[in-house]
Short mmCIF file of C-alpha atoms and ligand atoms in Angstrom, two decimals:
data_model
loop_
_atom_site.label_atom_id
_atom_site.label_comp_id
_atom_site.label_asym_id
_atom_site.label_seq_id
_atom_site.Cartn_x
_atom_site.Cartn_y
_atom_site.Cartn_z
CA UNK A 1 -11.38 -2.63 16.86
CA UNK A 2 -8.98 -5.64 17.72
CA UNK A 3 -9.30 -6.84 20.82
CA UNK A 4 -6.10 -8.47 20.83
CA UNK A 5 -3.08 -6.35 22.07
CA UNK A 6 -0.47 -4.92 19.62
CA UNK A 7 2.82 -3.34 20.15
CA UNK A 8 4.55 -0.58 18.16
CA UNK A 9 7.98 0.32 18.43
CA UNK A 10 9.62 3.26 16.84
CA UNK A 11 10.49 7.07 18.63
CA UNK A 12 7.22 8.20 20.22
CA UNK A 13 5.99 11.88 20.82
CA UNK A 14 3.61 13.79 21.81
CA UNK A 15 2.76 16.93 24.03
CA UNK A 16 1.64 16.94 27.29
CA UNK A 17 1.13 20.48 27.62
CA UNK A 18 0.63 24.13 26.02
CA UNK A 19 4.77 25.07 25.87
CA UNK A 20 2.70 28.74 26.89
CA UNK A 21 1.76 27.93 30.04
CA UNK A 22 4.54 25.02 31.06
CA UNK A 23 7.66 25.88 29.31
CA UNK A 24 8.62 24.06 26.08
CA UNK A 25 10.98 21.22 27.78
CA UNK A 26 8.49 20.46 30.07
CA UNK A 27 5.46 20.10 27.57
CA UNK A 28 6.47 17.02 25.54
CA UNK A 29 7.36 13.17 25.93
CA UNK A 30 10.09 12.04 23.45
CA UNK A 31 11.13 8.46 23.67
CA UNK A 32 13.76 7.83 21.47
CA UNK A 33 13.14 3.97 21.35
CA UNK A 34 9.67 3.25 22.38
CA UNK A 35 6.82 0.78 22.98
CA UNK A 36 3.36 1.38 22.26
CA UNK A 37 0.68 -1.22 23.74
CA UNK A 38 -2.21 -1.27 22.32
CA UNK A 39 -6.00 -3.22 23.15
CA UNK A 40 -9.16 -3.08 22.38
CA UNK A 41 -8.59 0.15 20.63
CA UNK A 42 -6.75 2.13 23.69
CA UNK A 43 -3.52 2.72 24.40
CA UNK A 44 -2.65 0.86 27.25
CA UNK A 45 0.49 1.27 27.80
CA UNK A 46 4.23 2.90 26.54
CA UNK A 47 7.39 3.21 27.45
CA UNK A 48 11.43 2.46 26.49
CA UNK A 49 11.48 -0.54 24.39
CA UNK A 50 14.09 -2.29 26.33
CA UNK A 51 11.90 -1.67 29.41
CA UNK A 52 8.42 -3.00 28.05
CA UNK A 53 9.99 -5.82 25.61
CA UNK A 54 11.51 -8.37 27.91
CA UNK A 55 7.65 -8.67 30.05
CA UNK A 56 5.39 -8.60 26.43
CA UNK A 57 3.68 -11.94 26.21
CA UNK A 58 5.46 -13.83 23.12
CA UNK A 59 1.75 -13.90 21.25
CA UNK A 60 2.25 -10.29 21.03
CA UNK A 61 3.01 -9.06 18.03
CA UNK A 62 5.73 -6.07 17.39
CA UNK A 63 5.50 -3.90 14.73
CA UNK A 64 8.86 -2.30 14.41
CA UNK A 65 9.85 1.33 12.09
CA UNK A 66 13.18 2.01 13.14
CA UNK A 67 13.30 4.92 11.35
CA UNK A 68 9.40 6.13 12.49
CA UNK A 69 8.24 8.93 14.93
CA UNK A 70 4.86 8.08 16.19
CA UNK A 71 2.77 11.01 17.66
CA UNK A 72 -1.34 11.33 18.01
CA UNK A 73 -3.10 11.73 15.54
CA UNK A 74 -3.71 15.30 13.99
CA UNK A 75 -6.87 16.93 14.57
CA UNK A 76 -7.80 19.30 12.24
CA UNK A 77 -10.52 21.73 14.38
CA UNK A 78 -12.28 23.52 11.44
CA UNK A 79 -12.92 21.59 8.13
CA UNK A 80 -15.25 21.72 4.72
CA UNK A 81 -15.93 18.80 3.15
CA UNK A 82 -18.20 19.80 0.33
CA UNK A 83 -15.47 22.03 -1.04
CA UNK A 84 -12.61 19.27 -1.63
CA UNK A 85 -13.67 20.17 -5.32
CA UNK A 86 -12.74 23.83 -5.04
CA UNK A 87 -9.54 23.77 -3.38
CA UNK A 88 -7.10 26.64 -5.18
CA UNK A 89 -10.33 28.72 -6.66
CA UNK A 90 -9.05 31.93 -6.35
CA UNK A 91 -9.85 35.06 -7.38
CA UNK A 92 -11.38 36.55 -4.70
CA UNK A 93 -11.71 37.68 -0.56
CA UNK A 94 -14.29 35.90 1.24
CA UNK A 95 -17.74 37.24 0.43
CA UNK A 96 -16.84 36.96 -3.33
CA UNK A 97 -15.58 33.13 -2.95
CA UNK A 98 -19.01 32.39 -1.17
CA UNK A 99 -20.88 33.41 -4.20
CA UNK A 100 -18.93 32.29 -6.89
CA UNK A 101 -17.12 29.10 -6.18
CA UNK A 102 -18.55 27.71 -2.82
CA UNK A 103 -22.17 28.13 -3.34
CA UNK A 104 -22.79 26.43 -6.72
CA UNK A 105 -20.41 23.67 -5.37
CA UNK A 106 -22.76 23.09 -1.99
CA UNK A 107 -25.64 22.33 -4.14
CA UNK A 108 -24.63 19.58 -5.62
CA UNK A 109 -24.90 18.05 -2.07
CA UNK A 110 -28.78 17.52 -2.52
CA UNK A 111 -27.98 14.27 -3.79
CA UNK A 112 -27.14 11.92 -1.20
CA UNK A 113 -25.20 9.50 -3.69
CA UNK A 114 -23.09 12.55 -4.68
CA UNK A 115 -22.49 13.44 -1.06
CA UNK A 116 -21.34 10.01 -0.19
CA UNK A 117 -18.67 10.09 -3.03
CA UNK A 118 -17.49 12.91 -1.73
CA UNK A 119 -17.53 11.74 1.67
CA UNK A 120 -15.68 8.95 0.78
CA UNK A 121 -12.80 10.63 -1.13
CA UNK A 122 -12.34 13.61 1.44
CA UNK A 123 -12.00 11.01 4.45
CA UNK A 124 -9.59 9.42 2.50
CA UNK A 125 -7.38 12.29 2.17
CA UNK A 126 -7.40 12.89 6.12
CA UNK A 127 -5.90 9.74 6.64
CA UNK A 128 -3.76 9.67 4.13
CA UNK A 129 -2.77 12.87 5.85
CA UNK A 130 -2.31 11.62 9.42
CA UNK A 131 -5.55 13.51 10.45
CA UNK A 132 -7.64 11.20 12.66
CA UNK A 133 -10.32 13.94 14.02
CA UNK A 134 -12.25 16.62 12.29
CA UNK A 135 -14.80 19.39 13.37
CA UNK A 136 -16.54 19.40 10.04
CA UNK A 137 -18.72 21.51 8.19
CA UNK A 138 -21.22 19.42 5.41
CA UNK A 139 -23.75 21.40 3.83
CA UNK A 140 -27.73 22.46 4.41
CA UNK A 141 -28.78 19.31 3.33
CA UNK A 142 -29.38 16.96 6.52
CA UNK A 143 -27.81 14.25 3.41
CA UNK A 144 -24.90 15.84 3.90
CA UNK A 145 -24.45 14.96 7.31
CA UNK A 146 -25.81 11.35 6.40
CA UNK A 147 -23.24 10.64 3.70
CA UNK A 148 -20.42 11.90 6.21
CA UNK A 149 -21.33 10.31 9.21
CA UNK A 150 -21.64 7.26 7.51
CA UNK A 151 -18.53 7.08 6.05
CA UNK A 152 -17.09 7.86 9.74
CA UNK A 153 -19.27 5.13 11.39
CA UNK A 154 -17.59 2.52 8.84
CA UNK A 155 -14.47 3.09 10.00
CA UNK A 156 -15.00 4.04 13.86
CA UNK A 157 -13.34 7.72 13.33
CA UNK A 158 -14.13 10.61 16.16
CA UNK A 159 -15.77 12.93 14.08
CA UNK A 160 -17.97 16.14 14.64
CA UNK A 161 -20.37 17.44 12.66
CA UNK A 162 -23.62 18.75 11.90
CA UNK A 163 -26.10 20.50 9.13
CA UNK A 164 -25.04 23.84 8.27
CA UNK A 165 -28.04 26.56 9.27
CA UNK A 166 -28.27 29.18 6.60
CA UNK A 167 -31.58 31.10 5.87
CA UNK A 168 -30.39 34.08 4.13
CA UNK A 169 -27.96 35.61 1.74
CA UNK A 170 -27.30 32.58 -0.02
CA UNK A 171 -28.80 30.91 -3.23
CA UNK A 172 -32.47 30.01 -2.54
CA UNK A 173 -31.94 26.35 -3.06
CA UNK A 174 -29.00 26.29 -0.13
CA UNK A 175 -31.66 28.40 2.13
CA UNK A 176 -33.60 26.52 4.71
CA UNK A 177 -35.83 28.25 7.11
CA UNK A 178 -35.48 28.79 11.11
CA UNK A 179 -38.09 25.95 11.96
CA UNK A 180 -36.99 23.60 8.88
CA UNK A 181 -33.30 24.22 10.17
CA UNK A 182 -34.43 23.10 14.11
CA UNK A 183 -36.67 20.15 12.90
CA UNK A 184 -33.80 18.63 11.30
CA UNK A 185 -31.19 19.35 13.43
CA UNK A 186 -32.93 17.89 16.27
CA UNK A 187 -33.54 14.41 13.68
CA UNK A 188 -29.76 14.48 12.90
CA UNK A 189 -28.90 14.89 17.00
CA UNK A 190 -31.16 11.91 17.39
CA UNK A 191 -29.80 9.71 14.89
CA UNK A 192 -25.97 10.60 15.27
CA UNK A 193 -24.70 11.67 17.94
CA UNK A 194 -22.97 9.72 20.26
CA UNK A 195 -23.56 6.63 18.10
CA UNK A 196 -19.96 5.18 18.17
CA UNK A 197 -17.72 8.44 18.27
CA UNK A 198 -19.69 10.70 16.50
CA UNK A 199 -20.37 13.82 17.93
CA UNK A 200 -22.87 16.26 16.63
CA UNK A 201 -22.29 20.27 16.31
CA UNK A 202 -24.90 22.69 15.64
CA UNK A 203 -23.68 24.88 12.50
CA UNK A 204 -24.61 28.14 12.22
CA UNK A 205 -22.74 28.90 9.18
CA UNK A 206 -21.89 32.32 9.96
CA UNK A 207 -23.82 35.52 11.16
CA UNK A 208 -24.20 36.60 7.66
CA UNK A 209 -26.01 33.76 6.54
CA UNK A 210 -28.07 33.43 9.45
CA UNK A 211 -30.95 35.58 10.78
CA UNK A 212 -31.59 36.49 14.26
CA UNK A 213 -34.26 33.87 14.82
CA UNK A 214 -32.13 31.19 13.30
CA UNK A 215 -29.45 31.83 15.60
CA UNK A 216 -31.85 32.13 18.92
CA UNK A 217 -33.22 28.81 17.50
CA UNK A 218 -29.12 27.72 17.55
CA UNK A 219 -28.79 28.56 21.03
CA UNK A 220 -31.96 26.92 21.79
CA UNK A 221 -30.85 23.52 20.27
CA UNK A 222 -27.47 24.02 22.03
CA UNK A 223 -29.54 24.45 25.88
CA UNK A 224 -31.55 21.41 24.83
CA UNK A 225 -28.82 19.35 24.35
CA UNK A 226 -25.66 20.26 26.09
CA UNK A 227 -23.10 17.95 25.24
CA UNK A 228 -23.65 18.74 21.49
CA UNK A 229 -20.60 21.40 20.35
CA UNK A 230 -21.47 24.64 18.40
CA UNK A 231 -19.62 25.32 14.58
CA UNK A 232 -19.16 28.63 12.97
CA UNK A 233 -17.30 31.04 11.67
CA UNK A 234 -16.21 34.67 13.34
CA UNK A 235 -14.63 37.67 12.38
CA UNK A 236 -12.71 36.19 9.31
CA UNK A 237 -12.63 39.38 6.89
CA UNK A 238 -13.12 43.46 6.78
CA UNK A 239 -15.58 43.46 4.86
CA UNK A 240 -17.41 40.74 6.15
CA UNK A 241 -17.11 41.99 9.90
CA UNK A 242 -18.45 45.70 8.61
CA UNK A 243 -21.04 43.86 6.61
CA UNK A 244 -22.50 41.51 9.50
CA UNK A 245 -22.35 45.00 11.55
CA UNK A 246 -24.63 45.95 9.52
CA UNK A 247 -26.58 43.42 9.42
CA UNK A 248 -27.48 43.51 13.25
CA UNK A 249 -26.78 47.26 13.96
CA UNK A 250 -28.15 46.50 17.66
CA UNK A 251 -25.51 44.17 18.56
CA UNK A 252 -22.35 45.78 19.85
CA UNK A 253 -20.05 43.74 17.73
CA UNK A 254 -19.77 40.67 15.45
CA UNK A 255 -18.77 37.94 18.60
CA UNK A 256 -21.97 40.26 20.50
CA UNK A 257 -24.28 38.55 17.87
CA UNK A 258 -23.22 34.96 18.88
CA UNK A 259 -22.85 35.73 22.58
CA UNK A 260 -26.82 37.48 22.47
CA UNK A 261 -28.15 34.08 21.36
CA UNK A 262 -26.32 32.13 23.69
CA UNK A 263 -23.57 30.41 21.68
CA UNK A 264 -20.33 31.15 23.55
CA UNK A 265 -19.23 28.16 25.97
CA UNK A 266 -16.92 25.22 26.08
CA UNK A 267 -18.15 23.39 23.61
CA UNK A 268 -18.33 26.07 20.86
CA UNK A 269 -15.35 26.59 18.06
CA UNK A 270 -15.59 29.59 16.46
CA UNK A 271 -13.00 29.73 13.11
CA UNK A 272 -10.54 32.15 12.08
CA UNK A 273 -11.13 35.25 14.61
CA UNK A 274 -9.04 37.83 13.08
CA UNK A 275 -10.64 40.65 13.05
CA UNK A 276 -11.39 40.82 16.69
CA UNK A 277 -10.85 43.58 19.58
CA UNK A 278 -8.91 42.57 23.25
CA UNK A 279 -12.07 42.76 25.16
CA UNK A 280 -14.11 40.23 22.45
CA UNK A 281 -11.23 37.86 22.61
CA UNK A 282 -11.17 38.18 26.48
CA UNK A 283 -15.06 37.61 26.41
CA UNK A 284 -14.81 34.47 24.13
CA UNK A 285 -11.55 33.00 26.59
CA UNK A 286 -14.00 33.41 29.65
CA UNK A 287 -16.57 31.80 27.77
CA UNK A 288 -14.63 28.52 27.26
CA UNK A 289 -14.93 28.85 23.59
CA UNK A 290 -12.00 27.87 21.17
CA UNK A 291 -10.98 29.19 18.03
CA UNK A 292 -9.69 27.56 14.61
CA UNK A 293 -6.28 28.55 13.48
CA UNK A 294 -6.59 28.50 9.75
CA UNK A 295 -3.38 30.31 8.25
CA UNK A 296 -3.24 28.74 4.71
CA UNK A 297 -6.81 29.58 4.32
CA UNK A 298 -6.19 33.30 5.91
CA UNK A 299 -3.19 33.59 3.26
CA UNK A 300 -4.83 32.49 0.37
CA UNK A 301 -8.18 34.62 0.85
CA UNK A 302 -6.30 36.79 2.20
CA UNK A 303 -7.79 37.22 5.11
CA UNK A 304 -5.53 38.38 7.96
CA UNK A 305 -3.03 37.19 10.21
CA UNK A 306 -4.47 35.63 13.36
CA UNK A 307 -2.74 36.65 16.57
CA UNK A 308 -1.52 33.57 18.28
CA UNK A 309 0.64 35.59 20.59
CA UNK A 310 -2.43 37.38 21.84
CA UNK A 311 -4.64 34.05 21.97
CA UNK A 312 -1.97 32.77 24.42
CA UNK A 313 -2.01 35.98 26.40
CA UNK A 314 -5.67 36.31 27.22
CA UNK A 315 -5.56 32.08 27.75
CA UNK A 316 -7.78 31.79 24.93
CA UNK A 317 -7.69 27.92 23.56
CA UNK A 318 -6.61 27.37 19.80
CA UNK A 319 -6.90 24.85 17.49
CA UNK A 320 -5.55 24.54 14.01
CA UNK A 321 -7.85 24.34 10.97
CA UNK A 322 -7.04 23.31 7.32
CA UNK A 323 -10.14 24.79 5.92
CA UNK A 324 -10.22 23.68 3.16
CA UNK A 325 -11.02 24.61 0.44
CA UNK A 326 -10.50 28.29 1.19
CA UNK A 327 -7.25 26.22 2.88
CA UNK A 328 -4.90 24.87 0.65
CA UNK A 329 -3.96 21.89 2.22
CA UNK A 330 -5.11 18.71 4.01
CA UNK A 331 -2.04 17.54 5.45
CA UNK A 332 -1.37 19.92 9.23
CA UNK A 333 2.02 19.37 8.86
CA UNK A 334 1.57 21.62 5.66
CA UNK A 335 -0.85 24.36 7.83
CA UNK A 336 1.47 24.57 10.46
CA UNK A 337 4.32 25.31 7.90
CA UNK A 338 1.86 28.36 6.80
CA UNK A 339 1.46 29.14 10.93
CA UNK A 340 5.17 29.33 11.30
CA UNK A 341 5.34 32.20 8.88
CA UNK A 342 1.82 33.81 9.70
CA UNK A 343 3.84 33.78 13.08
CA UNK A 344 6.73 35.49 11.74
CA UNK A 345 5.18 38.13 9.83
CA UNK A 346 3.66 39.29 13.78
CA UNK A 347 7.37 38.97 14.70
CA UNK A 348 7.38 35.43 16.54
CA UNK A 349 8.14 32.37 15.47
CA UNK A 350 6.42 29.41 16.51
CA UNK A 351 8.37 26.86 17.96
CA UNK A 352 8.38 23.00 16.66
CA UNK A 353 6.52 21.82 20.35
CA UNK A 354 4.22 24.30 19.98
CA UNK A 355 2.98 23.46 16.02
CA UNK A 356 2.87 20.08 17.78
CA UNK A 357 0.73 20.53 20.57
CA UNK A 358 -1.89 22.90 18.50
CA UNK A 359 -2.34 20.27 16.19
CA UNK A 360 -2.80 17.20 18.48
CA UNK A 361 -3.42 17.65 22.10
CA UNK A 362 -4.30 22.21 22.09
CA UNK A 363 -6.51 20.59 19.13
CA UNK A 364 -8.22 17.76 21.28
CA UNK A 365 -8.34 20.95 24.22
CA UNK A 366 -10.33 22.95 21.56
CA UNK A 367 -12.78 20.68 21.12
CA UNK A 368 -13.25 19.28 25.03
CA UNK A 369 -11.87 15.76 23.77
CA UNK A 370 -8.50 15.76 25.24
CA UNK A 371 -9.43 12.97 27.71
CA UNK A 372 -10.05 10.85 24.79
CA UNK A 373 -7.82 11.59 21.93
CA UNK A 374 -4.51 14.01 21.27
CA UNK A 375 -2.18 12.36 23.23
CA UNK A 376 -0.44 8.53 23.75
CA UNK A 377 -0.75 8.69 26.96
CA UNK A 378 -2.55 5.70 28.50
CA UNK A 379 -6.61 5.39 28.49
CA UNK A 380 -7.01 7.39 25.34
CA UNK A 381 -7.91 6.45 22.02
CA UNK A 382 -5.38 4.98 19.81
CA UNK A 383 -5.91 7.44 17.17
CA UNK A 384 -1.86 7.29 15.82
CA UNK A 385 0.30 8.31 13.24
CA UNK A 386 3.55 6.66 12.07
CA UNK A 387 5.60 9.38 10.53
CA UNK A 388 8.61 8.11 8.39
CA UNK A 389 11.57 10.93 8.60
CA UNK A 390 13.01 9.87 5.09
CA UNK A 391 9.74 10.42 2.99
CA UNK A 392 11.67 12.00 0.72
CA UNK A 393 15.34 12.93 -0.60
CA UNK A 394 14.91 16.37 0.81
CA UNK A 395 13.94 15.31 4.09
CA UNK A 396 16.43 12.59 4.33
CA UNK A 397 19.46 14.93 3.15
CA UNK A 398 17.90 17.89 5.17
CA UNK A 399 17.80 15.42 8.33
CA UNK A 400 21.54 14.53 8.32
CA UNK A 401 22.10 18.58 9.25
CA UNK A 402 20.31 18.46 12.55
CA UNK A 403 21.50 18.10 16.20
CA UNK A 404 18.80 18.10 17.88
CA UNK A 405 15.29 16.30 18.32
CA UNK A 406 14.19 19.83 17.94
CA UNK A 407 15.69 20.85 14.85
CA UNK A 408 14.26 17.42 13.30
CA UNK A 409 10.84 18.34 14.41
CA UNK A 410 10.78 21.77 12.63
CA UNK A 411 12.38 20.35 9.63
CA UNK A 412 9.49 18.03 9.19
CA UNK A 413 6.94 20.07 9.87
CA UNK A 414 7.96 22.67 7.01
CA UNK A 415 9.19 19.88 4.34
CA UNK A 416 6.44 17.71 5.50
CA UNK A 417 3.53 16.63 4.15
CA UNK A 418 1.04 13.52 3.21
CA UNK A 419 4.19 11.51 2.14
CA UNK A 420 5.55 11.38 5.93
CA UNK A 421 2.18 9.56 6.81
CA UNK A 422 3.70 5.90 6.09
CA UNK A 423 0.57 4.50 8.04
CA UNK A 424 -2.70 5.76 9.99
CA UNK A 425 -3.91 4.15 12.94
CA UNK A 426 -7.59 4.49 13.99
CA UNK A 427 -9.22 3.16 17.36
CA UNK A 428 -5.48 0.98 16.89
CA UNK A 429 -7.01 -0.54 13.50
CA UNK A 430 -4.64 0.76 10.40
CA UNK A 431 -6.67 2.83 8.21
CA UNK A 432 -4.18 4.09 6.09
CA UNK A 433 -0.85 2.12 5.20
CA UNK A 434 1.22 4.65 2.40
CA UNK A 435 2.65 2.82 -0.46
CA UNK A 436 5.66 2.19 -0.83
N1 LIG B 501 -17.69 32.09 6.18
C1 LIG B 501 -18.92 31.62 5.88
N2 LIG B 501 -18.86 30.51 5.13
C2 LIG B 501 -17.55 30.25 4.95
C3 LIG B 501 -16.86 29.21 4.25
O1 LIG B 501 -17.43 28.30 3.65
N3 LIG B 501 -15.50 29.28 4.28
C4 LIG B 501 -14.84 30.26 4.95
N4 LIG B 501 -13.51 30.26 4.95
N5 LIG B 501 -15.47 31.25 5.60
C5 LIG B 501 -16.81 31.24 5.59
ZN1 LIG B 502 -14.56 27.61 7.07
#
């Protein structure tokens, strides 16, 4: 973190509400030519350039993109980073993928030198991405969570994570037991979270993997440490809803499980939630709880459509999610390209201020950090993207045939990708500068 203030100047962005529930005009800040100030990794201040300019001490130095838009960084809500190596293994629908491409990968994560490669390479590609914050899933193996953590200690990123709990239904060797699972989920709370801005989540990996005195043990670490967040998945498939009904036949549906053992609240994410009647979704809005957008992995297992429109109805809060690697992408310019059209096969379309507030501030909402990153408004974290319009030939021709700020929004977020991200700012240190 410098402690020296910076200034940026380009167009700044960035929502300061849900377009749902304020309108779309008033939900954003645009500034065509703005100033970002920036100290001891905060934002301190912003406004017109020819405003803030003329008062800026003269040992100040001014970056300048005059052809940049600079909005929060992205937060991706729902995240696997033990299966960067699978990304595009298809095939199958969920349960199938488990068994043949995502379990034999997760093993490999036994081996903490492994793990960190991994670690190293898949943080990489979020900020070469513009993706500053992740809820993310490692594996079983409490190294997992060591060799990702670490990587985000080094370079001061507000991450979440935490071991995945899995007792049952899965390979032996990716198995651990209720009491193993608590033991070393209660180590891991103790040695990461809230070390720099870390933050850990207690990962039940899904009720199919789980039995019922893993997840009471789940709720239990979640009352013994309440500012810890809760990770899992819900409700992604038919057959794996009808299979987890089975599974607890006492439990009125699939969100019932979670809800029994006490993991609905404001802290818990719950991904995908397709398959999911009015009154559950009602239940899990009243609880707090958010949920993961994740269309480009819902497309590609083919999942489902989420319901957005209904999400925003019953004032449930919604994050977007790359997934990967059921998702095919890193970049959440790229997922909310996939949202737009998961949007219009329900009949809507999802408007430009919209992709942008799910993806920085409705993200930073899902995951109770929005008074500390998702925005540029003063106080919070300079977690920052500088997004270059011309990135490529497309874009730049594309760009001449719009009126309106917009029309250039939506064009970038659907011919966008890890090329716009000409430079990643973390805690207002660059992490990521593009070449070129
Ligand atoms: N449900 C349980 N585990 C997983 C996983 O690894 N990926 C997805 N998409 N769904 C899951
Ligand atoms: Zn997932």
């Amino acid at each position: 973190m410098s402690a020296r203030p910076q200034a940026y100047r380009a167009a700044l962005l960035y929502s300061l509400d849900d377009p749902a529930s304020v309108g779309v005009a008033a939900s954003y800040r645009h500034l065509e030519d703005g100033l970002l100030l920036v100290e001891e990794g905060r934002i301190r201040a912003l406004g017109p350039a020819a405003e803030l300019l003329p008062g800026l001490a003269p040992t100040v130095e001014v970056r300048h993109w005059p052809d940049a838009l600079i909005t929060p960084g992205f937060i991706d809500t729902h995240i696997h980073y033990p299966q960067t190596g699978i990304v595009g293994a298809g095939g199958e629908q969920l349960l199938d993928w488990l068994t043949r491409h995502t379990y034999p990968t997760e093993l490999r994560f036994a081996d903490r030198d492994y793990a960190g490669q991994v670690a190293r390479f898949f943080v990489g590609e979020l900020l070469r991405n513009g993706t500053t914050s992740a809820l993310v899933f490692p594996t079983v193996h409490p190294e997992s969570v060591d060799a990702f953590f670490a990587v985000a200690a080094e370079l001061d990123l507000r991450m979440l994570c935490g071991k995945v709990l899995m007792d049952r239904n899965a390979p032996p060797a990716l198995c651990d037991t209720p009491a193993s699972g608590y033991e070393q989920s209660q180590a891991l709370i103790e040695r990461w979270h809230g070390r720099g801005r870390l933050g850990y989540a207690v990962t039940p990996r899904f009720a199919g993997s789980c039995s019922d005195e893993q997840l009471h043990l789940a709720g239990r670490l979640l009352r013994e440490h309440p500012s810890v967040h809760l990770h899992t998945h819900l409700a992604e498939n038919r057959r794996e809803v009808t299979w987890v009904r089975s599974l607890f036949p006492e439990r009125s549906s699939y969100l019932d499980v979670y809800a029994h053992h006490g993991l609905l609240g404001p802290r818990s994410l719950f991904a995908h939630a397709i398959h999911l009647g009015d009154s559950d979704c009602r239940q899990l809005a009243a609880s707090g709880a958010a949920v993961a957008f994740c269309p480009t992995s819902n497309l590609f297992l083919g999942s489902g459509l989420f319901d957005l429109g209904r999400a925003e109805r019953l004032g449930l809060k919604v994050g977007m999610g790359s997934d990967i690697g059921a998702g095919t992408s890193f970049s959440l310019l790229q997922t909310l390209n996939e949202a737009y059209k998961v949007e219009q096969l329900q009949g809507r379309s999802l408007d430009p201020f919209k992709a942008l507030y799910l993806a920085t501030l409705g993200g930073a909402r899902a995951l109770g950090l929005d008074e500390r990153i998702g925005s540029l408004a003063p106080g919070h974290e300079a977690d920052f993207v500088v997004l270059d319009w011309n990135a490529t030939p497309l874009l730049q021709f594309r760009l001449q045939h719009t009126t309106s700020l917009a029309e250039r929004l939506a064009v970038l977020l659907t011919l966008g990708d890890d090329r716009v991200v000409q430079e990643t700012f973390v805690a207002g240190v660059s992490r990521h500068r593009r070449e070129g």
